[in-house]
PDB file of C-alpha atoms and ligand atoms in Angstrom:
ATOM      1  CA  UNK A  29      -6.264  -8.524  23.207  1.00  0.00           C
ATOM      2  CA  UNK A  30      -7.945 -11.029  25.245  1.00  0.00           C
ATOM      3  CA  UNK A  31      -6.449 -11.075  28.566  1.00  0.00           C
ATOM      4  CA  UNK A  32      -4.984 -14.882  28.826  1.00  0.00           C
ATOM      5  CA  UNK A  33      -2.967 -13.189  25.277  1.00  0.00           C
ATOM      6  CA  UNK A  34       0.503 -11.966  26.429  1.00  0.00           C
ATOM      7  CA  UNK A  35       2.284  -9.221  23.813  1.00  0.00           C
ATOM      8  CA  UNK A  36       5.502  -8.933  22.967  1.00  0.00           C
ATOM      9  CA  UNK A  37       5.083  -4.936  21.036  1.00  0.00           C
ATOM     10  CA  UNK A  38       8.680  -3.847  19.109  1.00  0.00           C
ATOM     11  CA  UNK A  39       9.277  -0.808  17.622  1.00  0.00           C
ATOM     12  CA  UNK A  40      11.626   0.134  14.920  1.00  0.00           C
ATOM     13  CA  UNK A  41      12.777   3.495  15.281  1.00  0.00           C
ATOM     14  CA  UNK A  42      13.256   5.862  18.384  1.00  0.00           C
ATOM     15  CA  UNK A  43       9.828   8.211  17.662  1.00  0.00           C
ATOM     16  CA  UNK A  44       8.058   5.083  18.213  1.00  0.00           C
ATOM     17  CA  UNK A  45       9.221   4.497  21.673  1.00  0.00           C
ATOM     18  CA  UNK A  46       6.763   7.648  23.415  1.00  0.00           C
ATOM     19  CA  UNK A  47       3.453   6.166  22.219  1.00  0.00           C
ATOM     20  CA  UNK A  48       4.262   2.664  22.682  1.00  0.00           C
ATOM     21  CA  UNK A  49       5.106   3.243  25.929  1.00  0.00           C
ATOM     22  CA  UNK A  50       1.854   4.896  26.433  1.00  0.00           C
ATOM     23  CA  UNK A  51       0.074   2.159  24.721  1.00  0.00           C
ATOM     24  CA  UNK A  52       1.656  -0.785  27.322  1.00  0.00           C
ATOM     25  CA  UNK A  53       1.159   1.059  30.152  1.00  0.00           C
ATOM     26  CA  UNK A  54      -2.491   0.595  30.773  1.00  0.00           C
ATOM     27  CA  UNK A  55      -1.904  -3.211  29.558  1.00  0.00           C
ATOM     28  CA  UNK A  56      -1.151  -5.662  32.229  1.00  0.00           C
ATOM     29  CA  UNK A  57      -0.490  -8.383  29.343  1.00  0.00           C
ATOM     30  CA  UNK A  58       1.099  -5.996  26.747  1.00  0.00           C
ATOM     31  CA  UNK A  59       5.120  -5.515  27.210  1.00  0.00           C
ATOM     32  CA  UNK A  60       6.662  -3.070  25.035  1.00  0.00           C
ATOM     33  CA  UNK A  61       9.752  -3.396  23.367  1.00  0.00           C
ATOM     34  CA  UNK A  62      12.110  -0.079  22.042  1.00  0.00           C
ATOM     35  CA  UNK A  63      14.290  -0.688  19.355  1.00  0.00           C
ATOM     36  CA  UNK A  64      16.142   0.807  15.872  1.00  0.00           C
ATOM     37  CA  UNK A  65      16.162  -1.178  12.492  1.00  0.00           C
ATOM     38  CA  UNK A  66      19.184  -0.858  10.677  1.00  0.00           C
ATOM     39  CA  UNK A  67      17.139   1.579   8.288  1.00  0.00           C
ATOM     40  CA  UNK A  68      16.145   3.669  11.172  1.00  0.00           C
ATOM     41  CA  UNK A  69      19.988   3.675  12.168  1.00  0.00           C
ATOM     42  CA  UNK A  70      21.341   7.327  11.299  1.00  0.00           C
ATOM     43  CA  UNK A  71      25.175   6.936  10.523  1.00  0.00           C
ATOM     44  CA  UNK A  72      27.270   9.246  13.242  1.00  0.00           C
ATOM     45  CA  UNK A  73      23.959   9.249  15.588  1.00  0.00           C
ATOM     46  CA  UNK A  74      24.748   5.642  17.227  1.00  0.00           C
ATOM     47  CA  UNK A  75      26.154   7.113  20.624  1.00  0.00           C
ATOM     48  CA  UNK A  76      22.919   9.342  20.542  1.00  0.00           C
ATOM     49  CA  UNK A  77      20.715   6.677  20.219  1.00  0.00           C
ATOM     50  CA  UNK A  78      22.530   4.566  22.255  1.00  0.00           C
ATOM     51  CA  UNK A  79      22.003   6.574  25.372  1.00  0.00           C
ATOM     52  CA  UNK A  80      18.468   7.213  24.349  1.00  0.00           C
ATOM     53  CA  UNK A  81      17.773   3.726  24.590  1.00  0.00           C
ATOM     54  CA  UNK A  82      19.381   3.556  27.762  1.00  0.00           C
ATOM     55  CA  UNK A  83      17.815   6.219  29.478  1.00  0.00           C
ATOM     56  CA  UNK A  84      14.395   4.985  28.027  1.00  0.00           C
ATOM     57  CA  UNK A  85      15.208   1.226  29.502  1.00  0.00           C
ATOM     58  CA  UNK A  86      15.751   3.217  32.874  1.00  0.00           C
ATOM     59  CA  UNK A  87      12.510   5.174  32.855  1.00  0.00           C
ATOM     60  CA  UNK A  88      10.541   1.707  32.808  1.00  0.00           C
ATOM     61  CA  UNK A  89      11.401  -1.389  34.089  1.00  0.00           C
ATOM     62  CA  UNK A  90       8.721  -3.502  32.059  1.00  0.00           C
ATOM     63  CA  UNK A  91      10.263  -1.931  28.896  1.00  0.00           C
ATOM     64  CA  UNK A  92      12.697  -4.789  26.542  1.00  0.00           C
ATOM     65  CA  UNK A  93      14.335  -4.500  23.718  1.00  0.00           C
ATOM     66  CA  UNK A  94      13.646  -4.502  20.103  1.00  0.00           C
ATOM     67  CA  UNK A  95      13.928  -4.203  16.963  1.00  0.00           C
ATOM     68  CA  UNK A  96      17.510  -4.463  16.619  1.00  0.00           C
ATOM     69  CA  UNK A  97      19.782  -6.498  14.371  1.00  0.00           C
ATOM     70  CA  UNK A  98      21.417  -6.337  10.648  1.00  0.00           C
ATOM     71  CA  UNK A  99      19.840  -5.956   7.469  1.00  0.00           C
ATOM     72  CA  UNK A 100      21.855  -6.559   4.374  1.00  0.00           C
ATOM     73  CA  UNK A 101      19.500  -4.540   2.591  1.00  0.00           C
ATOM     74  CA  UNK A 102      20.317  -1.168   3.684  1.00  0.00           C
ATOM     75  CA  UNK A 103      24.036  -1.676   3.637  1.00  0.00           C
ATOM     76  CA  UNK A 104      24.576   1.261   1.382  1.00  0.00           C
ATOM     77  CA  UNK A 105      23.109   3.672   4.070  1.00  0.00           C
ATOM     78  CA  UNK A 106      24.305   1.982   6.850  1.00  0.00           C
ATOM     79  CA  UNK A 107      27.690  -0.561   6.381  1.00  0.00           C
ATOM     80  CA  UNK A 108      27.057  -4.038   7.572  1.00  0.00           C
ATOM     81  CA  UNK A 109      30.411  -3.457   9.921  1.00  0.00           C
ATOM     82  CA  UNK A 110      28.617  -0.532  11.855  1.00  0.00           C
ATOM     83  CA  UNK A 111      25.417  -2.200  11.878  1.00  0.00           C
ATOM     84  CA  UNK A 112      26.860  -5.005  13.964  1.00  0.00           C
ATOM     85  CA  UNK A 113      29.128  -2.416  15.986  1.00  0.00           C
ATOM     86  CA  UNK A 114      25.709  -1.162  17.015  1.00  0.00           C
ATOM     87  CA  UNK A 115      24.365  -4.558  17.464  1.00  0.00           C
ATOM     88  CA  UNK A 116      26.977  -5.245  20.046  1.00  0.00           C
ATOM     89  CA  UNK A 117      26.471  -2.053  22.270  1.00  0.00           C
ATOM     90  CA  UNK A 118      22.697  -3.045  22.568  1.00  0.00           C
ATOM     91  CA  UNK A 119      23.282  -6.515  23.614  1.00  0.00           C
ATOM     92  CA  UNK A 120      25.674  -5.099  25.733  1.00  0.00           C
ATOM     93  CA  UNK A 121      23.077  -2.764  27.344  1.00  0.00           C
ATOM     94  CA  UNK A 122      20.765  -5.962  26.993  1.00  0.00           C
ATOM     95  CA  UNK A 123      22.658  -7.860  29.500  1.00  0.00           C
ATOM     96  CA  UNK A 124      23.832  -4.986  32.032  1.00  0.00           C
ATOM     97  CA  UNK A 125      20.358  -3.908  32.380  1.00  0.00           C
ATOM     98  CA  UNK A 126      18.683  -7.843  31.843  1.00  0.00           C
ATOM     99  CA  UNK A 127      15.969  -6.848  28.786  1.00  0.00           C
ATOM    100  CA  UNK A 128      15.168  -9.428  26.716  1.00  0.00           C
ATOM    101  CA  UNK A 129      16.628  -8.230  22.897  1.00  0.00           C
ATOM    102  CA  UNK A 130      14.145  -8.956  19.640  1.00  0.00           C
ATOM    103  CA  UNK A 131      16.127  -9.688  16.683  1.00  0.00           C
ATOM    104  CA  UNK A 132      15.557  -8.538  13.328  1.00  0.00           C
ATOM    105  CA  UNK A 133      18.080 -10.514  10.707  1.00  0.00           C
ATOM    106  CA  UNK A 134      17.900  -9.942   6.823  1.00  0.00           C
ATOM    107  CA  UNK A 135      20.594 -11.831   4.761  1.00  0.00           C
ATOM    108  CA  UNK A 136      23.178 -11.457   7.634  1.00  0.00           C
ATOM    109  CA  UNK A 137      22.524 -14.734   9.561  1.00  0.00           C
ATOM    110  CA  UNK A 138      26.977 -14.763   9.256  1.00  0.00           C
ATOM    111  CA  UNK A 139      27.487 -11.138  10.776  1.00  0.00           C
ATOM    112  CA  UNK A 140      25.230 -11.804  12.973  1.00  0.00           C
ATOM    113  CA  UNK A 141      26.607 -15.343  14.823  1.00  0.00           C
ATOM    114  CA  UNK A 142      29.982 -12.941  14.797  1.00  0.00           C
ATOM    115  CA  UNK A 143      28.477 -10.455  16.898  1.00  0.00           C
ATOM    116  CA  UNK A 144      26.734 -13.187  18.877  1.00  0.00           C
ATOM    117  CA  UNK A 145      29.809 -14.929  19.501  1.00  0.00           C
ATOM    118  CA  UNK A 146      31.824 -12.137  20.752  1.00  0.00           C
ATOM    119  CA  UNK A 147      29.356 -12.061  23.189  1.00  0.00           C
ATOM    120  CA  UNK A 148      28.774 -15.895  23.849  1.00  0.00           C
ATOM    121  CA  UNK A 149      28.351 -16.379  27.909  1.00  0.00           C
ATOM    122  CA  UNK A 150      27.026 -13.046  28.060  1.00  0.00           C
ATOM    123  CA  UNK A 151      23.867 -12.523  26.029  1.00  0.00           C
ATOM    124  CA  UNK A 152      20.946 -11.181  27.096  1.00  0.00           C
ATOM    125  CA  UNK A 153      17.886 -13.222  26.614  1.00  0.00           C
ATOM    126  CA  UNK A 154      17.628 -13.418  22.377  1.00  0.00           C
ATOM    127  CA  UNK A 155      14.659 -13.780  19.931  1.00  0.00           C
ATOM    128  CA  UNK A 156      14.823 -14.263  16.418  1.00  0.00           C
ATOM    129  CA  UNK A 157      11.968 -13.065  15.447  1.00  0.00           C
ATOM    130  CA  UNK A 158      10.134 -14.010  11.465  1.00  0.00           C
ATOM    131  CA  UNK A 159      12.831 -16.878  11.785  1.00  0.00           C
ATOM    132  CA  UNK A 160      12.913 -18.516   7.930  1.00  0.00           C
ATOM    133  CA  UNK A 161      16.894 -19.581   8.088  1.00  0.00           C
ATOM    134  CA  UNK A 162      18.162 -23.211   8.017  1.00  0.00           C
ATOM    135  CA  UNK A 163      17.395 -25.860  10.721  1.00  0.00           C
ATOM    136  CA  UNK A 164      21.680 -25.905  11.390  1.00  0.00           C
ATOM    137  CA  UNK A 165      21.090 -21.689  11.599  1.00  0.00           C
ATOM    138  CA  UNK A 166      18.528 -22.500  14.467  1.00  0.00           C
ATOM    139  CA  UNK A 167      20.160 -25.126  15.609  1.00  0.00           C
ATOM    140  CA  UNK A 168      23.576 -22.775  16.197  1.00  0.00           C
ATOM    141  CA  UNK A 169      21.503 -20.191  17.602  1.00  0.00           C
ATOM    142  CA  UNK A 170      19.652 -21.935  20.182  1.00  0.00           C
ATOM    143  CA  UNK A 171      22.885 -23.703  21.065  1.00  0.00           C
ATOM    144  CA  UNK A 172      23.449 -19.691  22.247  1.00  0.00           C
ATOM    145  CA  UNK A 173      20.968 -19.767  24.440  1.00  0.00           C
ATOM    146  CA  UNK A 174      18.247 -17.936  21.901  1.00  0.00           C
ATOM    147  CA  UNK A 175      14.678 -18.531  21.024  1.00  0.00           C
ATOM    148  CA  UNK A 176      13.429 -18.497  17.195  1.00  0.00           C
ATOM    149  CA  UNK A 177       9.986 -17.063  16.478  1.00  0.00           C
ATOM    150  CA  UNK A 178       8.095 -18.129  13.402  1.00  0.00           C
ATOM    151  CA  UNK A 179       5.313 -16.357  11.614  1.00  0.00           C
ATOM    152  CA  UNK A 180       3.797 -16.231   8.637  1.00  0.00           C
ATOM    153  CA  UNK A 181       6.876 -15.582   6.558  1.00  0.00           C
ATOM    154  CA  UNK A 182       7.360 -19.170   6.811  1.00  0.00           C
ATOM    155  CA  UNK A 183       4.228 -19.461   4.288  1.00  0.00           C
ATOM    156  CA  UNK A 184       6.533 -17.758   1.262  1.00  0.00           C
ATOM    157  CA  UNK A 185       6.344 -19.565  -1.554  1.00  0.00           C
ATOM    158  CA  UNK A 186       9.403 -21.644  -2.017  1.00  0.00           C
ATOM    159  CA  UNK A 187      11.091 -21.822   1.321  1.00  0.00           C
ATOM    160  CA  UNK A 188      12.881 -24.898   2.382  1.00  0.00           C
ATOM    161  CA  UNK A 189      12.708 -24.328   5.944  1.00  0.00           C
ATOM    162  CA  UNK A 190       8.829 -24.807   5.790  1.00  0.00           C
ATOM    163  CA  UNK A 191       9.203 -28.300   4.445  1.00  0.00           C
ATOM    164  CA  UNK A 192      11.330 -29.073   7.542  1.00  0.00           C
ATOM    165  CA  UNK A 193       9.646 -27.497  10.355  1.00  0.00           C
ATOM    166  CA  UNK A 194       8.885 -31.086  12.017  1.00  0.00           C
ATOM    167  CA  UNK A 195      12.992 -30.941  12.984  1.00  0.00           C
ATOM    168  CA  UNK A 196      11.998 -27.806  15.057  1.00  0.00           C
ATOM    169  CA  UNK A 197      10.041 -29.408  17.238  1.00  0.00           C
ATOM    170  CA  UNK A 198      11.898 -29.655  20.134  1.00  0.00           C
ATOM    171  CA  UNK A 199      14.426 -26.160  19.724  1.00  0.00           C
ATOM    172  CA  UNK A 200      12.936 -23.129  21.901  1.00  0.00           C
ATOM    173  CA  UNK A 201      10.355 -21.641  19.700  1.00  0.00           C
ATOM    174  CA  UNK A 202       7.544 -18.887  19.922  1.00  0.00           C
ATOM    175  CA  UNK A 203       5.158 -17.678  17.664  1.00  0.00           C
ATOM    176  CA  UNK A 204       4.406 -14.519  16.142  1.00  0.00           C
ATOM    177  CA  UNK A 205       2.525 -12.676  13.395  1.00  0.00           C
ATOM    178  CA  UNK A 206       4.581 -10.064  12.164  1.00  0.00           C
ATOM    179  CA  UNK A 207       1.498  -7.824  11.783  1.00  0.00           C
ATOM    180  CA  UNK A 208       0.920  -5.789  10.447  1.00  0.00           C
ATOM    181  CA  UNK A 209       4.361  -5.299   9.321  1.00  0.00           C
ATOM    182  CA  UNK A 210       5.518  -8.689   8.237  1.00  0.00           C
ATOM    183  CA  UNK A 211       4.930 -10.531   4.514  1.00  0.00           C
ATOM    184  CA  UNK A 212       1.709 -12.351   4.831  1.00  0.00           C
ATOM    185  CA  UNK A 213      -0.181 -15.111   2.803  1.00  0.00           C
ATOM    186  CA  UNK A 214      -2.386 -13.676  -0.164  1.00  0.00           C
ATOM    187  CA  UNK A 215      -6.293 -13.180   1.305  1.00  0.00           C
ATOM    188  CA  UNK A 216      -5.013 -13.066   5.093  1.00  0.00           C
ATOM    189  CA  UNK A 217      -4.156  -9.606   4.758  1.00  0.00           C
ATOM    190  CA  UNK A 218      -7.693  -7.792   4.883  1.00  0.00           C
ATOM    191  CA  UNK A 219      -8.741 -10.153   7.975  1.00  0.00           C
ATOM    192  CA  UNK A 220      -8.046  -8.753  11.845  1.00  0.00           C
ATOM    193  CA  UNK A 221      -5.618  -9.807  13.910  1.00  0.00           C
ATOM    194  CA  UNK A 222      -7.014 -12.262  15.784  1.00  0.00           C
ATOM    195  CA  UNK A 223      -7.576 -14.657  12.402  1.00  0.00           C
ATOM    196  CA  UNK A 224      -4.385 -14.057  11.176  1.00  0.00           C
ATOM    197  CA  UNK A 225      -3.062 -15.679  14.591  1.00  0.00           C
ATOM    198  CA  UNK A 226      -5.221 -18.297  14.600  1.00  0.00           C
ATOM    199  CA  UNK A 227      -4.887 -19.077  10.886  1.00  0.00           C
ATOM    200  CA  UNK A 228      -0.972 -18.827  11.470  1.00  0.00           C
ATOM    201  CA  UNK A 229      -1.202 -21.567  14.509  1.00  0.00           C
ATOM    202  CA  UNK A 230      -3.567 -24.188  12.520  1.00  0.00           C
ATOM    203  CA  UNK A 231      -0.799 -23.609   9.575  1.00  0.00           C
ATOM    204  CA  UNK A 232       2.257 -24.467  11.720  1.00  0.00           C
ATOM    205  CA  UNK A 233       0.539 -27.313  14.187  1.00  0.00           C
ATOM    206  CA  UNK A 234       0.049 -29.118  10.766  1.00  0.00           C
ATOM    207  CA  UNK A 235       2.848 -28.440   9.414  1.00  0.00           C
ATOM    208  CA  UNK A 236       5.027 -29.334  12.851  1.00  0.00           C
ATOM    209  CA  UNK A 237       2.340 -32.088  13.739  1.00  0.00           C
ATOM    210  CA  UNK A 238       1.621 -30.474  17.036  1.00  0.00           C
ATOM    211  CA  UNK A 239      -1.856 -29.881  18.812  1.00  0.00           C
ATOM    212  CA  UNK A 240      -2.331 -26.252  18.259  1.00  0.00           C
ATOM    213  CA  UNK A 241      -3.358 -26.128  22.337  1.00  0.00           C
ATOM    214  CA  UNK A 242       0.519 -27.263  22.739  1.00  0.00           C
ATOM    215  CA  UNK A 243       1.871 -24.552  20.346  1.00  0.00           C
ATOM    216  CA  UNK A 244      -0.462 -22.085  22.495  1.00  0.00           C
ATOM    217  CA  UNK A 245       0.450 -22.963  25.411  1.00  0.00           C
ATOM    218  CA  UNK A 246       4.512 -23.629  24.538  1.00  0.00           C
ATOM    219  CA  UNK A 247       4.232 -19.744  23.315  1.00  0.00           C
ATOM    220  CA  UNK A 248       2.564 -18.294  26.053  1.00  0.00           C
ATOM    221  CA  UNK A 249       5.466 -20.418  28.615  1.00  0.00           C
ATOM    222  CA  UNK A 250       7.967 -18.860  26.240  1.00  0.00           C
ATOM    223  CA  UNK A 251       6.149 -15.518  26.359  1.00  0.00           C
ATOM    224  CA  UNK A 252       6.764 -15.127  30.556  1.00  0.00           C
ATOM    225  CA  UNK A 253      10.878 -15.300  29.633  1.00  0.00           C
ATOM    226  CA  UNK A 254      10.427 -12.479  27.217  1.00  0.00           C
ATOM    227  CA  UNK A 255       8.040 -10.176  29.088  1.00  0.00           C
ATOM    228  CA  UNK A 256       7.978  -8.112  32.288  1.00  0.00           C
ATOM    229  CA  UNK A 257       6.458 -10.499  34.827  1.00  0.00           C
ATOM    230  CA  UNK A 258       6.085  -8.127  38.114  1.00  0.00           C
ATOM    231  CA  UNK A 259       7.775 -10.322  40.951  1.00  0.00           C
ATOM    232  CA  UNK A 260       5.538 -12.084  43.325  1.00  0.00           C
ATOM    233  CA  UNK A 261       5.368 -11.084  46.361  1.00  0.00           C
TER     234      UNK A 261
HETATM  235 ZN1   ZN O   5      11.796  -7.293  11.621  1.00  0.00          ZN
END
């Protein structure tokens, strides 16, 4: 990663955290993330985790938060109701211990303003990330104080939000890639990271008729509220 790039590195389940951890620490501009998918969430393990993730935050100060959210997918192994009862003890921990939180939100965008709302004047700092919901879904959730991210799942075929990404302009955005994880356009998925990312910005400074240096630099501002930054002294 060149070094004017700053990383925001999640995880999804708890034998990720060791080696990511290992991974940031040598990387000034690399802050790691620790977090549990809702697939990764074992039913009557929650407390375990819980005070895993706790005990991990308090090992490492640059460490934040995420994956974490609700995934209506994998209701049947884990119910929607304990997903977001799980939800709520992280940003709980979020705030106490002031990580930034990386949200991961499949067909739950409902459940998931309820669990924000219980919340609302204490959240920790909140990223959507792969953000494809409606403009009034963004609009609601950056009236919470959180930040949508937007990679190249916008590029789906068929998805309204892309045809209306001019109205984001001005909400709190970043953006991301998703990789290698994420869905990705047909042909971009052989090429390295670094063309996906720049094939992703010239995409969405088109499509939100911005100069891509402004979506750059708008990312890497959002990128200091989401990352350790070591205090100046
Ligand atoms: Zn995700």
């Amino acid at each position: 990663m060149p070094q004017t790039w700053r990383g925001l590195v999640c995880t999804s389940r708890t034998e990720e955290w060791q080696e990511l951890i290992a991974i940031a620490k040598n990387r000034a501009n690399m802050t790691g993330a620790i977090g549990i998918l809702p697939e990764a969430l074992a039913e009557g393990a929650f407390d375990g985790s819980l005070a895993e993730m706790e005990l991990t935050l308090k090992s490492d100060e640059a460490l934040q938060i995420g994956e974490v959210g609700l995934d209506r997918r994998f209701q049947d192994k884990t119910p929607l109701k304990q997903q977001m009862e799980f939800l709520s003890e992280v940003l709980e921990l979020g705030w106490q211990m002031d990580r930034s939180v990386s949200l991961h939100v499949v067909g739950a965008e409902e459940p998931l303003f309820k669990t924000l709302e219980r919340h609302s004047g204490k959240l920790p700092r909140l990223l959507w990330h792969g953000f494809t919901a409606s403009i009034e879904a963004a609009r609601h959730f950056t009236g919470l104080g959180g930040t949508i991210s937007l990679g190249p799942s916008l590029w789906r075929p068929g998805l309204r939000l892309a045809g209306r990404l001019p109205e984001l302009r001005n909400y709190p955005f970043a953006v991301e890639t998703d990789w290698p994880e994420g869905w990705l356009p047909e042909g971009w998925k052989s090429e390295m990271y670094q063309t996906i990312l720049s094939r992703h910005l010239d995409r969405l400074a088109t499509a939100m008729d911005i100069p891509v240096n402004e979506l750059e630099e708008r990312t890497h501002a959002i990128g200091t509220l989401f990352t350790y930054q070591q205090a100046s002294r």
